[in-house]
mmCIF file of C-alpha atoms in Angstrom:
data_model
loop_
_atom_site.group_PDB
_atom_site.id
_atom_site.type_symbol
_atom_site.label_atom_id
_atom_site.label_comp_id
_atom_site.label_asym_id
_atom_site.label_seq_id
_atom_site.Cartn_x
_atom_site.Cartn_y
_atom_site.Cartn_z
ATOM 1 C CA UNK Q 1 90.372 -11.018 -52.301
ATOM 2 C CA UNK Q 2 93.083 -9.338 -55.032
ATOM 3 C CA UNK Q 3 96.170 -9.658 -54.244
ATOM 4 C CA UNK Q 4 97.415 -6.778 -52.279
ATOM 5 C CA UNK Q 5 100.975 -5.284 -53.013
ATOM 6 C CA UNK Q 6 104.492 -5.253 -50.445
ATOM 7 C CA UNK Q 7 104.095 -2.974 -48.436
ATOM 8 C CA UNK Q 8 106.871 -0.204 -48.795
ATOM 9 C CA UNK Q 9 110.001 -0.312 -46.485
ATOM 10 C CA UNK Q 10 112.928 0.173 -46.293
ATOM 11 C CA UNK Q 11 115.700 -2.812 -45.604
ATOM 12 C CA UNK Q 12 115.178 -4.334 -41.547
ATOM 13 C CA UNK Q 13 117.999 -3.051 -39.988
ATOM 14 C CA UNK Q 14 119.512 -5.492 -37.351
ATOM 15 C CA UNK Q 15 119.827 -4.171 -33.952
ATOM 16 C CA UNK Q 16 123.142 -5.043 -31.409
ATOM 17 C CA UNK Q 17 124.198 -2.457 -29.368
ATOM 18 C CA UNK Q 18 122.620 -0.378 -26.661
ATOM 19 C CA UNK Q 19 123.436 2.716 -28.665
ATOM 20 C CA UNK Q 20 121.855 1.997 -32.161
ATOM 21 C CA UNK Q 21 118.117 0.788 -30.400
ATOM 22 C CA UNK Q 22 118.046 4.106 -28.372
ATOM 23 C CA UNK Q 23 119.262 5.936 -31.781
ATOM 24 C CA UNK Q 24 116.422 3.868 -33.670
ATOM 25 C CA UNK Q 25 114.083 3.856 -31.417
ATOM 26 C CA UNK Q 26 113.772 7.305 -30.644
ATOM 27 C CA UNK Q 27 111.692 8.072 -34.013
ATOM 28 C CA UNK Q 28 109.546 5.536 -32.620
ATOM 29 C CA UNK Q 29 107.868 7.045 -29.917
ATOM 30 C CA UNK Q 30 106.340 9.624 -33.129
ATOM 31 C CA UNK Q 31 103.786 7.343 -34.588
ATOM 32 C CA UNK Q 32 100.352 6.551 -33.879
ATOM 33 C CA UNK Q 33 100.633 2.714 -33.303
ATOM 34 C CA UNK Q 34 104.400 0.876 -34.349
ATOM 35 C CA UNK Q 35 103.408 -3.297 -34.321
ATOM 36 C CA UNK Q 36 105.557 -5.691 -32.239
ATOM 37 C CA UNK Q 37 106.034 -9.946 -32.818
ATOM 38 C CA UNK Q 38 109.408 -11.392 -31.244
ATOM 39 C CA UNK Q 39 111.277 -15.072 -32.128
ATOM 40 C CA UNK Q 40 112.282 -16.811 -28.810
ATOM 41 C CA UNK Q 41 113.060 -19.975 -27.384
ATOM 42 C CA UNK Q 42 111.330 -21.912 -24.267
ATOM 43 C CA UNK Q 43 113.039 -25.523 -24.101
ATOM 44 C CA UNK Q 44 115.336 -25.614 -21.806
ATOM 45 C CA UNK Q 45 114.208 -22.569 -19.527
ATOM 46 C CA UNK Q 46 110.472 -21.713 -17.667
ATOM 47 C CA UNK Q 47 110.317 -18.447 -18.422
ATOM 48 C CA UNK Q 48 111.192 -17.818 -22.182
ATOM 49 C CA UNK Q 49 114.195 -16.920 -24.000
ATOM 50 C CA UNK Q 50 113.388 -13.540 -25.905
ATOM 51 C CA UNK Q 51 116.303 -14.333 -28.381
ATOM 52 C CA UNK Q 52 114.678 -11.797 -31.265
ATOM 53 C CA UNK Q 53 112.153 -8.510 -31.059
ATOM 54 C CA UNK Q 54 110.787 -7.094 -34.488
ATOM 55 C CA UNK Q 55 109.473 -3.229 -33.637
ATOM 56 C CA UNK Q 56 107.480 -1.713 -36.893
ATOM 57 C CA UNK Q 57 106.440 1.506 -37.692
ATOM 58 C CA UNK Q 58 104.489 3.890 -40.531
ATOM 59 C CA UNK Q 59 108.501 3.490 -42.768
ATOM 60 C CA UNK Q 60 110.848 1.914 -40.366
ATOM 61 C CA UNK Q 61 111.732 -1.500 -39.845
ATOM 62 C CA UNK Q 62 114.369 -2.551 -35.852
ATOM 63 C CA UNK Q 63 115.450 -6.008 -35.485
ATOM 64 C CA UNK Q 64 116.300 -5.912 -31.717
ATOM 65 C CA UNK Q 65 119.297 -8.671 -31.469
ATOM 66 C CA UNK Q 66 118.413 -9.327 -27.835
ATOM 67 C CA UNK Q 67 121.680 -11.757 -27.195
ATOM 68 C CA UNK Q 68 123.887 -9.379 -28.324
ATOM 69 C CA UNK Q 69 126.418 -8.542 -25.930
ATOM 70 C CA UNK Q 70 126.183 -6.452 -23.673
ATOM 71 C CA UNK Q 71 122.520 -4.783 -24.610
ATOM 72 C CA UNK Q 72 120.271 -2.386 -22.433
ATOM 73 C CA UNK Q 73 116.929 -2.530 -24.334
ATOM 74 C CA UNK Q 74 116.011 0.417 -22.031
ATOM 75 C CA UNK Q 75 114.720 2.435 -24.624
ATOM 76 C CA UNK Q 76 112.339 -0.711 -25.680
ATOM 77 C CA UNK Q 77 111.085 -0.314 -21.945
ATOM 78 C CA UNK Q 78 111.205 2.951 -22.739
ATOM 79 C CA UNK Q 79 108.892 2.878 -25.631
ATOM 80 C CA UNK Q 80 106.737 -0.025 -24.404
ATOM 81 C CA UNK Q 81 105.845 2.970 -20.693
ATOM 82 C CA UNK Q 82 104.527 5.321 -23.867
ATOM 83 C CA UNK Q 83 101.156 5.649 -23.602
ATOM 84 C CA UNK Q 84 100.717 7.808 -27.173
ATOM 85 C CA UNK Q 85 101.587 5.048 -28.437
ATOM 86 C CA UNK Q 86 99.794 1.845 -29.427
ATOM 87 C CA UNK Q 87 101.431 -1.045 -29.955
ATOM 88 C CA UNK Q 88 100.654 -3.880 -31.966
ATOM 89 C CA UNK Q 89 100.567 -7.599 -31.280
ATOM 90 C CA UNK Q 90 99.128 -10.685 -33.259
ATOM 91 C CA UNK Q 91 98.494 -12.973 -30.262
ATOM 92 C CA UNK Q 92 100.238 -11.092 -27.751
ATOM 93 C CA UNK Q 93 100.147 -13.473 -24.182
ATOM 94 C CA UNK Q 94 103.733 -15.454 -25.233
ATOM 95 C CA UNK Q 95 104.574 -12.279 -26.503
ATOM 96 C CA UNK Q 96 103.550 -10.297 -23.106
ATOM 97 C CA UNK Q 97 104.995 -12.994 -20.575
ATOM 98 C CA UNK Q 98 108.493 -12.011 -21.536
ATOM 99 C CA UNK Q 99 107.981 -8.253 -21.315
ATOM 100 C CA UNK Q 100 106.706 -8.700 -17.995
ATOM 101 C CA UNK Q 101 109.338 -10.151 -16.373
ATOM 102 C CA UNK Q 102 111.305 -8.758 -18.441
ATOM 103 C CA UNK Q 103 109.967 -5.982 -17.342
ATOM 104 C CA UNK Q 104 108.012 -6.276 -14.847
ATOM 105 C CA UNK Q 105 105.661 -3.769 -16.555
ATOM 106 C CA UNK Q 106 103.546 -5.100 -19.521
ATOM 107 C CA UNK Q 107 103.607 -2.872 -22.230
ATOM 108 C CA UNK Q 108 100.087 -0.055 -22.904
ATOM 109 C CA UNK Q 109 98.110 -0.016 -24.443
ATOM 110 C CA UNK Q 110 97.902 -3.135 -26.564
ATOM 111 C CA UNK Q 111 96.470 -4.068 -29.316
ATOM 112 C CA UNK Q 112 95.560 -7.976 -30.138
ATOM 113 C CA UNK Q 113 94.618 -8.238 -33.554
ATOM 114 C CA UNK Q 114 93.941 -12.563 -33.209
ATOM 115 C CA UNK Q 115 91.376 -10.692 -30.974
ATOM 116 C CA UNK Q 116 90.078 -8.017 -32.830
ATOM 117 C CA UNK Q 117 89.473 -10.661 -35.941
ATOM 118 C CA UNK Q 118 87.873 -13.086 -33.384
ATOM 119 C CA UNK Q 119 84.798 -9.822 -32.633
ATOM 120 C CA UNK Q 120 85.581 -9.564 -37.167
ATOM 121 C CA UNK Q 121 84.306 -13.081 -37.333
ATOM 122 C CA UNK Q 122 87.542 -14.587 -38.896
ATOM 123 C CA UNK Q 123 87.033 -17.071 -36.233
ATOM 124 C CA UNK Q 124 88.730 -18.494 -33.144
ATOM 125 C CA UNK Q 125 92.123 -17.676 -32.358
ATOM 126 C CA UNK Q 126 92.808 -17.789 -36.003
ATOM 127 C CA UNK Q 127 96.324 -18.184 -37.079
ATOM 128 C CA UNK Q 128 98.864 -14.842 -38.107
ATOM 129 C CA UNK Q 129 99.180 -16.177 -42.112
ATOM 130 C CA UNK Q 130 94.918 -16.840 -42.357
ATOM 131 C CA UNK Q 131 94.428 -13.642 -41.446
ATOM 132 C CA UNK Q 132 96.945 -11.389 -43.989
ATOM 133 C CA UNK Q 133 95.430 -14.356 -46.331
ATOM 134 C CA UNK Q 134 91.342 -13.167 -45.399
ATOM 135 C CA UNK Q 135 92.865 -9.219 -45.041
ATOM 136 C CA UNK Q 136 96.046 -8.815 -48.154
ATOM 137 C CA UNK Q 137 95.352 -11.585 -50.453
ATOM 138 C CA UNK Q 138 98.984 -12.054 -49.301
ATOM 139 C CA UNK Q 139 101.236 -15.581 -48.296
ATOM 140 C CA UNK Q 140 103.465 -16.310 -44.941
ATOM 141 C CA UNK Q 141 106.215 -17.482 -45.514
ATOM 142 C CA UNK Q 142 106.394 -20.301 -43.361
ATOM 143 C CA UNK Q 143 109.814 -21.310 -43.457
ATOM 144 C CA UNK Q 144 111.413 -19.831 -40.597
ATOM 145 C CA UNK Q 145 108.398 -20.679 -38.304
ATOM 146 C CA UNK Q 146 110.789 -23.452 -36.754
ATOM 147 C CA UNK Q 147 114.844 -22.788 -36.650
ATOM 148 C CA UNK Q 148 116.178 -22.261 -33.727
ATOM 149 C CA UNK Q 149 116.309 -18.597 -32.890
ATOM 150 C CA UNK Q 150 119.918 -18.413 -30.332
ATOM 151 C CA UNK Q 151 121.640 -18.862 -33.226
ATOM 152 C CA UNK Q 152 124.188 -16.852 -34.164
ATOM 153 C CA UNK Q 153 124.433 -15.239 -36.987
ATOM 154 C CA UNK Q 154 121.017 -14.999 -37.958
ATOM 155 C CA UNK Q 155 120.875 -15.752 -41.777
ATOM 156 C CA UNK Q 156 120.110 -12.933 -43.820
ATOM 157 C CA UNK Q 157 116.506 -15.211 -45.260
ATOM 158 C CA UNK Q 158 115.445 -15.369 -41.285
ATOM 159 C CA UNK Q 159 115.926 -11.454 -40.824
ATOM 160 C CA UNK Q 160 113.542 -11.151 -43.619
ATOM 161 C CA UNK Q 161 111.093 -14.010 -42.697
ATOM 162 C CA UNK Q 162 111.499 -11.837 -38.734
ATOM 163 C CA UNK Q 163 110.421 -8.900 -40.755
ATOM 164 C CA UNK Q 164 107.250 -10.057 -42.409
ATOM 165 C CA UNK Q 165 105.406 -10.329 -39.641
ATOM 166 C CA UNK Q 166 105.934 -7.507 -38.159
ATOM 167 C CA UNK Q 167 105.448 -5.615 -41.674
ATOM 168 C CA UNK Q 168 102.716 -7.480 -42.672
ATOM 169 C CA UNK Q 169 100.805 -6.991 -39.381
ATOM 170 C CA UNK Q 170 100.644 -2.875 -39.904
ATOM 171 C CA UNK Q 171 98.297 -4.098 -43.038
ATOM 172 C CA UNK Q 172 96.411 -6.330 -40.594
ATOM 173 C CA UNK Q 173 96.166 -3.698 -37.907
ATOM 174 C CA UNK Q 174 94.571 -0.984 -40.184
ATOM 175 C CA UNK Q 175 92.271 -3.170 -42.992
ATOM 176 C CA UNK Q 176 90.970 -4.954 -38.597
ATOM 177 C CA UNK Q 177 90.168 -1.609 -37.046
ATOM 178 C CA UNK Q 178 88.798 -0.177 -40.239
ATOM 179 C CA UNK Q 179 86.448 -2.886 -40.261
ATOM 180 C CA UNK Q 180 85.659 -2.855 -36.790
ATOM 181 C CA UNK Q 181 84.587 0.940 -37.021
ATOM 182 C CA UNK Q 182 82.534 0.423 -39.851
ATOM 183 C CA UNK Q 183 80.831 -2.577 -38.041
ATOM 184 C CA UNK Q 184 81.413 -0.425 -34.285
ATOM 185 C CA UNK Q 185 82.477 -2.535 -32.511
ATOM 186 C CA UNK Q 186 85.595 -0.892 -31.789
ATOM 187 C CA UNK Q 187 84.458 -0.744 -28.004
ATOM 188 C CA UNK Q 188 84.112 -3.785 -27.973
ATOM 189 C CA UNK Q 189 87.416 -4.974 -29.098
ATOM 190 C CA UNK Q 190 88.968 -2.739 -26.631
ATOM 191 C CA UNK Q 191 86.781 -5.313 -23.979
ATOM 192 C CA UNK Q 192 88.414 -7.649 -24.762
ATOM 193 C CA UNK Q 193 91.841 -5.899 -24.175
ATOM 194 C CA UNK Q 194 91.688 -5.018 -20.706
ATOM 195 C CA UNK Q 195 92.294 -8.871 -19.396
ATOM 196 C CA UNK Q 196 95.677 -8.341 -21.405
ATOM 197 C CA UNK Q 197 96.321 -5.603 -19.924
ATOM 198 C CA UNK Q 198 96.301 -7.630 -16.795
ATOM 199 C CA UNK Q 199 99.848 -9.050 -14.855
ATOM 200 C CA UNK Q 200 98.362 -10.957 -13.016
ATOM 201 C CA UNK Q 201 96.799 -12.710 -16.289
ATOM 202 C CA UNK Q 202 100.612 -13.564 -16.852
ATOM 203 C CA UNK Q 203 101.263 -15.303 -13.679
ATOM 204 C CA UNK Q 204 101.119 -18.665 -12.534
ATOM 205 C CA UNK Q 205 99.382 -19.163 -9.038
ATOM 206 C CA UNK Q 206 102.170 -21.708 -6.766
ATOM 207 C CA UNK Q 207 99.545 -22.257 -4.823
ATOM 208 C CA UNK Q 208 96.844 -23.572 -7.620
ATOM 209 C CA UNK Q 209 99.427 -25.682 -9.455
ATOM 210 C CA UNK Q 210 97.947 -28.942 -7.770
ATOM 211 C CA UNK Q 211 94.326 -28.825 -9.616
ATOM 212 C CA UNK Q 212 96.195 -29.226 -12.926
ATOM 213 C CA UNK Q 213 97.909 -32.942 -11.798
ATOM 214 C CA UNK Q 214 93.575 -34.037 -11.001
ATOM 215 C CA UNK Q 215 94.901 -36.758 -8.732
ATOM 216 C CA UNK Q 216 92.321 -39.415 -8.161
ATOM 217 C CA UNK Q 217 91.886 -39.111 -4.504
ATOM 218 C CA UNK Q 218 89.369 -38.232 -2.181
ATOM 219 C CA UNK Q 219 92.406 -37.851 0.274
ATOM 220 C CA UNK Q 220 92.271 -34.721 1.934
ATOM 221 C CA UNK Q 221 95.351 -35.000 3.490
ATOM 222 C CA UNK Q 222 97.438 -36.176 0.303
ATOM 223 C CA UNK Q 223 95.583 -33.702 -1.556
ATOM 224 C CA UNK Q 224 97.191 -31.295 1.043
ATOM 225 C CA UNK Q 225 100.588 -32.642 0.411
ATOM 226 C CA UNK Q 226 100.839 -32.564 -3.699
ATOM 227 C CA UNK Q 227 99.605 -28.617 -2.629
ATOM 228 C CA UNK Q 228 102.457 -27.837 -1.417
ATOM 229 C CA UNK Q 229 104.904 -29.920 -3.815
ATOM 230 C CA UNK Q 230 102.997 -27.875 -6.799
ATOM 231 C CA UNK Q 231 103.398 -25.318 -5.805
ATOM 232 C CA UNK Q 232 107.148 -26.238 -4.511
ATOM 233 C CA UNK Q 233 108.371 -27.274 -7.624
ATOM 234 C CA UNK Q 234 106.958 -23.988 -9.919
ATOM 235 C CA UNK Q 235 109.022 -22.001 -7.712
ATOM 236 C CA UNK Q 236 111.747 -23.583 -8.285
ATOM 237 C CA UNK Q 237 112.149 -24.204 -11.627
ATOM 238 C CA UNK Q 238 111.668 -20.116 -12.091
ATOM 239 C CA UNK Q 239 114.358 -19.936 -9.419
ATOM 240 C CA UNK Q 240 116.394 -22.260 -11.172
ATOM 241 C CA UNK Q 241 114.895 -20.767 -14.754
ATOM 242 C CA UNK Q 242 113.934 -24.792 -16.459
ATOM 243 C CA UNK Q 243 110.750 -26.291 -17.311
ATOM 244 C CA UNK Q 244 108.355 -27.465 -14.662
ATOM 245 C CA UNK Q 245 108.643 -31.085 -15.508
ATOM 246 C CA UNK Q 246 112.602 -31.536 -16.564
ATOM 247 C CA UNK Q 247 112.476 -31.033 -12.599
ATOM 248 C CA UNK Q 248 110.284 -32.829 -10.891
ATOM 249 C CA UNK Q 249 107.946 -34.281 -13.441
ATOM 250 C CA UNK Q 250 103.769 -34.657 -12.972
ATOM 251 C CA UNK Q 251 103.598 -38.652 -12.125
ATOM 252 C CA UNK Q 252 106.719 -38.093 -9.443
ATOM 253 C CA UNK Q 253 104.819 -35.279 -7.226
ATOM 254 C CA UNK Q 254 101.609 -37.447 -7.649
ATOM 255 C CA UNK Q 255 103.704 -40.200 -6.839
ATOM 256 C CA UNK Q 256 105.769 -37.873 -3.771
ATOM 257 C CA UNK Q 257 102.292 -37.019 -1.881
ATOM 258 C CA UNK Q 258 100.526 -41.119 -2.301
ATOM 259 C CA UNK Q 259 104.563 -42.005 -0.669
ATOM 260 C CA UNK Q 260 105.099 -39.509 1.454
ATOM 261 C CA UNK Q 261 109.277 -39.870 1.507
ATOM 262 C CA UNK Q 262 109.871 -38.182 5.125
ATOM 263 C CA UNK Q 263 114.478 -38.638 3.720
ATOM 264 C CA UNK Q 264 116.701 -37.726 0.963
ATOM 265 C CA UNK Q 265 117.086 -41.964 0.741
ATOM 266 C CA UNK Q 266 113.547 -42.565 0.333
ATOM 267 C CA UNK Q 267 112.419 -39.829 -1.618
ATOM 268 C CA UNK Q 268 115.703 -41.871 -4.943
ATOM 269 C CA UNK Q 269 113.549 -44.686 -4.563
ATOM 270 C CA UNK Q 270 110.273 -42.067 -6.177
ATOM 271 C CA UNK Q 271 110.737 -43.461 -10.273
ATOM 272 C CA UNK Q 272 112.379 -39.697 -11.864
ATOM 273 C CA UNK Q 273 114.066 -38.033 -9.379
ATOM 274 C CA UNK Q 274 117.918 -38.415 -9.243
ATOM 275 C CA UNK Q 275 119.821 -38.838 -6.364
ATOM 276 C CA UNK Q 276 121.182 -35.419 -6.847
ATOM 277 C CA UNK Q 277 117.602 -33.900 -7.095
ATOM 278 C CA UNK Q 278 117.183 -35.623 -3.598
ATOM 279 C CA UNK Q 279 119.981 -34.582 -1.560
ATOM 280 C CA UNK Q 280 120.813 -30.852 -2.524
ATOM 281 C CA UNK Q 281 118.420 -27.673 -2.380
ATOM 282 C CA UNK Q 282 115.378 -28.648 -4.532
ATOM 283 C CA UNK Q 283 115.315 -32.305 -2.117
ATOM 284 C CA UNK Q 284 115.264 -30.918 0.829
ATOM 285 C CA UNK Q 285 113.273 -28.158 0.218
ATOM 286 C CA UNK Q 286 110.379 -30.761 -1.088
ATOM 287 C CA UNK Q 287 110.980 -33.213 2.631
ATOM 288 C CA UNK Q 288 110.115 -30.195 4.422
ATOM 289 C CA UNK Q 289 107.315 -29.367 2.340
ATOM 290 C CA UNK Q 290 105.694 -32.752 2.989
ATOM 291 C CA UNK Q 291 106.676 -32.149 6.820
ATOM 292 C CA UNK Q 292 104.250 -28.697 7.565
ATOM 293 C CA UNK Q 293 101.716 -30.786 5.315
ATOM 294 C CA UNK Q 294 101.349 -33.181 7.001
ATOM 295 C CA UNK Q 295 101.625 -30.786 9.956
ATOM 296 C CA UNK Q 296 98.369 -29.041 8.599
ATOM 297 C CA UNK Q 297 94.753 -28.427 11.025
ATOM 298 C CA UNK Q 298 92.275 -30.777 8.871
ATOM 299 C CA UNK Q 299 90.993 -26.405 8.335
ATOM 300 C CA UNK Q 300 93.386 -26.342 6.234
ATOM 301 C CA UNK Q 301 93.586 -29.487 4.418
ATOM 302 C CA UNK Q 302 92.544 -28.710 0.937
ATOM 303 C CA UNK Q 303 88.642 -30.923 -1.166
ATOM 304 C CA UNK Q 304 89.397 -31.930 -4.349
ATOM 305 C CA UNK Q 305 88.606 -30.701 -6.738
ATOM 306 C CA UNK Q 306 86.160 -33.233 -8.271
ATOM 307 C CA UNK Q 307 84.062 -33.753 -5.051
ATOM 308 C CA UNK Q 308 83.701 -29.444 -4.957
ATOM 309 C CA UNK Q 309 81.561 -30.743 -7.931
ATOM 310 C CA UNK Q 310 79.575 -32.861 -6.956
ATOM 311 C CA UNK Q 311 79.124 -30.334 -4.066
ATOM 312 C CA UNK Q 312 78.402 -27.743 -6.491
ATOM 313 C CA UNK Q 313 74.295 -26.992 -8.384
ATOM 314 C CA UNK Q 314 74.388 -28.651 -11.591
ATOM 315 C CA UNK Q 315 72.520 -27.579 -13.768
ATOM 316 C CA UNK Q 316 70.186 -28.936 -15.862
ATOM 317 C CA UNK Q 317 72.614 -30.370 -19.107
ATOM 318 C CA UNK Q 318 69.405 -30.527 -21.458
ATOM 319 C CA UNK Q 319 69.400 -26.601 -20.834
ATOM 320 C CA UNK Q 320 72.820 -26.562 -21.540
ATOM 321 C CA UNK Q 321 72.789 -27.774 -24.544
ATOM 322 C CA UNK Q 322 70.167 -25.704 -26.015
ATOM 323 C CA UNK Q 323 72.320 -21.830 -24.640
ATOM 324 C CA UNK Q 324 75.074 -23.813 -26.388
ATOM 325 C CA UNK Q 325 72.948 -24.226 -29.429
ATOM 326 C CA UNK Q 326 71.611 -20.501 -29.403
ATOM 327 C CA UNK Q 327 75.323 -19.186 -28.649
ATOM 328 C CA UNK Q 328 76.093 -20.938 -32.118
ATOM 329 C CA UNK Q 329 73.311 -18.776 -33.889
ATOM 330 C CA UNK Q 330 73.397 -16.115 -32.763
ATOM 331 C CA UNK Q 331 76.676 -16.501 -32.955
ATOM 332 C CA UNK Q 332 76.674 -16.805 -37.080
ATOM 333 C CA UNK Q 333 74.184 -14.222 -36.668
ATOM 334 C CA UNK Q 334 76.047 -11.601 -35.556
ATOM 335 C CA UNK Q 335 79.723 -12.862 -36.564
ATOM 336 C CA UNK Q 336 81.691 -12.593 -33.983
ATOM 337 C CA UNK Q 337 83.443 -16.330 -32.299
ATOM 338 C CA UNK Q 338 81.692 -18.356 -29.747
ATOM 339 C CA UNK Q 339 84.980 -18.745 -27.805
ATOM 340 C CA UNK Q 340 84.786 -14.769 -27.068
ATOM 341 C CA UNK Q 341 81.103 -14.598 -25.620
ATOM 342 C CA UNK Q 342 80.889 -17.657 -23.612
ATOM 343 C CA UNK Q 343 82.911 -20.405 -22.269
ATOM 344 C CA UNK Q 344 81.421 -23.690 -20.742
ATOM 345 C CA UNK Q 345 81.159 -22.389 -17.590
ATOM 346 C CA UNK Q 346 79.471 -18.887 -18.481
ATOM 347 C CA UNK Q 347 76.785 -21.191 -19.890
ATOM 348 C CA UNK Q 348 76.924 -23.517 -16.290
ATOM 349 C CA UNK Q 349 76.335 -20.578 -14.472
ATOM 350 C CA UNK Q 350 73.714 -19.086 -17.288
ATOM 351 C CA UNK Q 351 71.370 -21.800 -16.239
ATOM 352 C CA UNK Q 352 71.679 -22.168 -13.144
ATOM 353 C CA UNK Q 353 69.976 -18.804 -12.340
ATOM 354 C CA UNK Q 354 69.966 -16.172 -14.859
ATOM 355 C CA UNK Q 355 68.744 -13.837 -12.732
ATOM 356 C CA UNK Q 356 72.652 -13.173 -11.660
ATOM 357 C CA UNK Q 357 75.051 -10.645 -12.513
ATOM 358 C CA UNK Q 358 77.018 -13.127 -15.489
ATOM 359 C CA UNK Q 359 79.259 -11.919 -18.037
ATOM 360 C CA UNK Q 360 77.593 -12.254 -20.117
ATOM 361 C CA UNK Q 361 74.520 -10.204 -19.307
ATOM 362 C CA UNK Q 362 77.326 -7.246 -19.669
ATOM 363 C CA UNK Q 363 78.124 -4.778 -22.546
ATOM 364 C CA UNK Q 364 78.183 -5.987 -26.089
ATOM 365 C CA UNK Q 365 77.859 -9.367 -24.619
ATOM 366 C CA UNK Q 366 74.668 -8.954 -23.262
ATOM 367 C CA UNK Q 367 73.133 -7.628 -26.754
ATOM 368 C CA UNK Q 368 74.392 -10.501 -29.122
ATOM 369 C CA UNK Q 369 74.282 -13.433 -26.808
ATOM 370 C CA UNK Q 370 72.710 -12.357 -22.952
ATOM 371 C CA UNK Q 371 69.867 -10.950 -23.202
ATOM 372 C CA UNK Q 372 68.612 -14.434 -25.633
ATOM 373 C CA UNK Q 373 69.981 -16.612 -23.267
ATOM 374 C CA UNK Q 374 67.890 -14.777 -20.157
ATOM 375 C CA UNK Q 375 64.624 -15.696 -21.869
ATOM 376 C CA UNK Q 376 65.729 -18.556 -23.224
ATOM 377 C CA UNK Q 377 66.598 -19.908 -19.648
ATOM 378 C CA UNK Q 378 63.267 -18.441 -17.429
ATOM 379 C CA UNK Q 379 61.141 -19.767 -21.059
ATOM 380 C CA UNK Q 380 60.171 -16.629 -22.890
ATOM 381 C CA UNK Q 381 61.185 -17.963 -26.070
ATOM 382 C CA UNK Q 382 61.661 -20.874 -27.185
ATOM 383 C CA UNK Q 383 63.890 -21.792 -30.583
ATOM 384 C CA UNK Q 384 62.956 -23.698 -33.333
ATOM 385 C CA UNK Q 385 64.440 -24.341 -37.155
ATOM 386 C CA UNK Q 386 63.149 -21.497 -40.254
ATOM 387 C CA UNK Q 387 64.791 -21.755 -43.814
ATOM 388 C CA UNK Q 388 67.577 -23.808 -42.345
ATOM 389 C CA UNK Q 389 68.451 -21.565 -39.419
ATOM 390 C CA UNK Q 390 67.884 -21.566 -35.763
ATOM 391 C CA UNK Q 391 66.174 -18.935 -34.705
ATOM 392 C CA UNK Q 392 64.291 -18.357 -31.437
ATOM 393 C CA UNK Q 393 60.807 -17.246 -31.252
ATOM 394 C CA UNK Q 394 58.618 -16.363 -28.483
ATOM 395 C CA UNK Q 395 56.773 -19.019 -26.509
ATOM 396 C CA UNK Q 396 53.252 -21.211 -26.974
ATOM 397 C CA UNK Q 397 54.211 -18.206 -31.470
ATOM 398 C CA UNK Q 398 55.385 -19.715 -34.382
ATOM 399 C CA UNK Q 399 56.762 -16.038 -35.938
ATOM 400 C CA UNK Q 400 60.009 -15.074 -35.152
ATOM 401 C CA UNK Q 401 60.614 -12.841 -32.843
ATOM 402 C CA UNK Q 402 62.406 -9.480 -34.766
#
């Protein structure tokens, strides 16, 4: 692809006051779409610390210093709430988590070019630099990707780097939309935006955090304690705004669940638990959570996720393997990323009972994969190799289906 000329923009403006921000964003409400990116730090905190917000319009780029003393980001919140302006992101999840925490609302409507690229055949979770290169021929400057964006003042090189993210994103968006319109797939992208527009997507449930710890036990009482203290850690980490692992490590939680300390002194014997934590608010809350979990009736005790899976009927492993082959084949034919079409859980559920209303049997997924996959599960088609490619053929024939 020929190298694209650099988009023409006036120099990006660094905004560091509420008055400047309000004036700068007022014209953006007249745009059909704006491009958005953020720079943030998260190593020391539970919630991402927003440092810089980049907003691109047709002929303007503003860089909002979110750490500027006294700045009120309400004008940005108002722009995000303006439903007449589409907000375009790339790999939006972390950005959206930041804005949901900051404004208690998600930008709407929105468009994620990473999701759109998966629909358009650019592979699974394509990176921004790769997508820019594929669609524009431009090579993105990566030199400031791991810079400390919380340090002030920001250098001219940092500001140029930050502005480039939303500059090239405009071209990426326009070219993706053109490609998707030609292929009549824009409605596919719209269907995928629903998850990103749901606040629940970005709010982890504290009561489910214990499941990710993968405790190797079938002791339901221990699992109840683990569930309680993992939920307590999540809430405390959010309250004091520190990473959950920095508050109490996973290994320490597992040991606490196994030994069920009843006093601060006993809690300090757990590896990784300091005396200060044990005797402080968090430690006392952990002890209370342990006590409450131990008092639960048997009927309220959780079961190991491993036991749940053992009790759940399992599909034929060979059928699931065939479905994976078919999924890859269908996605090659339609030039769409497989992980966007069906997950491993989707394939398991379909193999177990193809008559149920599965996600792959609805919307655009049915056309791409679901209908053929259901036919495979029901024995109506078989898979064979023709001209080096896997194809589906009606059962008991050697002629590939249309």
